[in-house]
Amino acid sequence: MTILLDDAGGAPALLGTTAYRIVQESMTNILKHAPGAAAEVSVRGGPGNGLTVEVVNPLPMTAAAGRSPGAGTGLTGIGERVTLIGGNVGAGPAEDRTFAVRAWLPWGHH
């Protein structure tokens, strides 16, 4: 886990809550869809730059059988939270056989 923040104490409460929920939901998804996989979590930013939150894990070697109940709702919830404060988010598999959730959040007065 990497956390590099300028003026962390001055971060708006909603910014901190949104970043926390992104990491929490991402980790829940890893436990559901890639049990035992390691995760790289990075939170970086500060006033004037915004906050970048990234959670990356290797994809499982075998595909899961069918969709699990509630599949996709966690990523939808992340998207809704991020949009609510004016940020952007992307999530999905990459060519290097990882799955990544990457969000940028504005460091403003929410």
Short mmCIF file of C-alpha atoms in Angstrom, two decimals:
data_model
loop_
_atom_site.label_atom_id
_atom_site.label_comp_id
_atom_site.label_asym_id
_atom_site.label_seq_id
_atom_site.Cartn_x
_atom_site.Cartn_y
_atom_site.Cartn_z
CA MET A 1 0.00 0.00 0.00
CA THR A 2 1.27 3.44 -0.94
CA ILE A 3 -0.23 6.59 0.52
CA LEU A 4 1.31 9.91 -0.51
CA LEU A 5 -0.85 12.89 0.44
CA ASP A 6 -0.19 16.60 0.77
CA ASP A 7 -2.27 18.20 3.54
CA ALA A 8 -4.13 15.00 4.43
CA GLY A 9 -5.65 16.71 7.47
CA GLY A 10 -7.21 19.35 5.20
CA ALA A 11 -8.97 16.84 2.96
CA PRO A 12 -12.75 17.30 2.76
CA ALA A 13 -14.63 14.57 4.67
CA LEU A 14 -16.55 13.41 1.58
CA LEU A 15 -13.28 13.00 -0.33
CA GLY A 16 -11.87 10.77 2.39
CA THR A 17 -15.08 8.74 2.64
CA THR A 18 -15.23 8.26 -1.13
CA ALA A 19 -11.59 7.14 -1.33
CA TYR A 20 -12.13 4.73 1.58
CA ARG A 21 -15.22 3.22 -0.09
CA ILE A 22 -13.37 2.74 -3.39
CA VAL A 23 -10.64 0.77 -1.63
CA GLN A 24 -13.13 -1.14 0.51
CA GLU A 25 -15.30 -2.18 -2.44
CA SER A 26 -12.26 -3.04 -4.56
CA MET A 27 -10.88 -5.30 -1.84
CA THR A 28 -14.29 -6.96 -1.42
CA ASN A 29 -14.34 -7.65 -5.17
CA ILE A 30 -10.86 -9.18 -5.02
CA LEU A 31 -11.98 -11.51 -2.21
CA LYS A 32 -15.06 -12.54 -4.23
CA HIS A 33 -13.52 -12.87 -7.69
CA ALA A 34 -9.81 -13.56 -7.09
CA PRO A 35 -9.53 -15.10 -3.63
CA GLY A 36 -6.00 -15.14 -2.29
CA ALA A 37 -4.74 -12.63 -4.86
CA ALA A 38 -2.42 -9.88 -3.69
CA ALA A 39 -3.48 -6.28 -4.25
CA GLU A 40 -1.53 -3.09 -4.84
CA VAL A 41 -3.30 -0.07 -3.37
CA SER A 42 -2.15 3.46 -4.10
CA VAL A 43 -3.67 6.72 -2.84
CA ARG A 44 -1.89 9.89 -3.96
CA GLY A 45 -2.66 13.57 -4.26
CA GLY A 46 -3.34 16.83 -2.56
CA PRO A 47 -5.00 20.22 -2.94
CA GLY A 48 -4.82 21.48 -6.51
CA ASN A 49 -4.04 18.01 -7.91
CA GLY A 50 -6.96 15.95 -6.73
CA LEU A 51 -6.73 12.44 -5.38
CA THR A 52 -5.86 9.33 -7.38
CA VAL A 53 -6.94 5.97 -5.98
CA GLU A 54 -5.73 2.76 -7.66
CA VAL A 55 -6.33 -0.85 -6.68
CA VAL A 56 -4.70 -3.49 -8.91
CA ASN A 57 -4.71 -7.28 -8.54
CA PRO A 58 -3.67 -10.21 -10.73
CA LEU A 59 -6.53 -11.96 -12.50
CA PRO A 60 -7.24 -15.51 -11.35
CA MET A 61 -5.70 -18.25 -13.50
CA THR A 62 -9.12 -19.82 -14.15
CA ALA A 63 -12.34 -18.00 -14.95
CA ALA A 64 -15.09 -18.07 -12.36
CA ALA A 65 -18.06 -20.27 -13.16
CA GLY A 66 -20.99 -17.95 -13.96
CA ARG A 67 -21.70 -14.59 -12.42
CA SER A 68 -21.92 -14.40 -8.67
CA PRO A 69 -25.01 -12.79 -7.11
CA GLY A 70 -24.70 -9.01 -7.17
CA ALA A 71 -21.89 -9.10 -9.75
CA GLY A 72 -21.17 -5.61 -11.03
CA THR A 73 -23.11 -3.73 -8.37
CA GLY A 74 -19.95 -2.82 -6.44
CA LEU A 75 -18.34 -1.20 -9.47
CA THR A 76 -21.62 0.59 -10.21
CA GLY A 77 -21.65 1.93 -6.66
CA ILE A 78 -18.06 3.14 -6.99
CA GLY A 79 -18.99 4.92 -10.22
CA GLU A 80 -21.98 6.60 -8.60
CA ARG A 81 -19.93 7.83 -5.62
CA VAL A 82 -17.14 9.15 -7.83
CA THR A 83 -19.55 10.91 -10.19
CA LEU A 84 -21.34 12.48 -7.22
CA ILE A 85 -18.22 14.46 -6.30
CA GLY A 86 -17.17 15.25 -9.89
CA GLY A 87 -14.47 12.64 -10.40
CA ASN A 88 -13.96 9.85 -12.90
CA VAL A 89 -13.30 6.14 -12.63
CA GLY A 90 -12.37 3.23 -14.84
CA ALA A 91 -12.25 -0.46 -14.04
CA GLY A 92 -11.42 -3.57 -15.96
CA PRO A 93 -8.88 -6.16 -17.02
CA ALA A 94 -5.57 -5.19 -18.64
CA GLU A 95 -3.31 -7.01 -21.10
CA ASP A 96 -0.85 -7.80 -18.29
CA ARG A 97 -3.49 -10.11 -16.71
CA THR A 98 -4.40 -7.70 -13.94
CA PHE A 99 -7.66 -6.07 -12.99
CA ALA A 100 -7.53 -2.43 -12.01
CA VAL A 101 -9.84 0.14 -10.48
CA ARG A 102 -8.49 3.65 -11.07
CA ALA A 103 -10.28 6.76 -9.86
CA TRP A 104 -9.49 10.47 -9.83
CA LEU A 105 -11.32 12.63 -7.31
CA PRO A 106 -11.26 16.44 -7.17
CA TRP A 107 -9.83 17.87 -3.95
CA GLY A 108 -12.47 20.50 -3.47
CA HIS A 109 -15.00 21.61 -0.93
CA HIS A 110 -17.69 18.94 -1.09
#
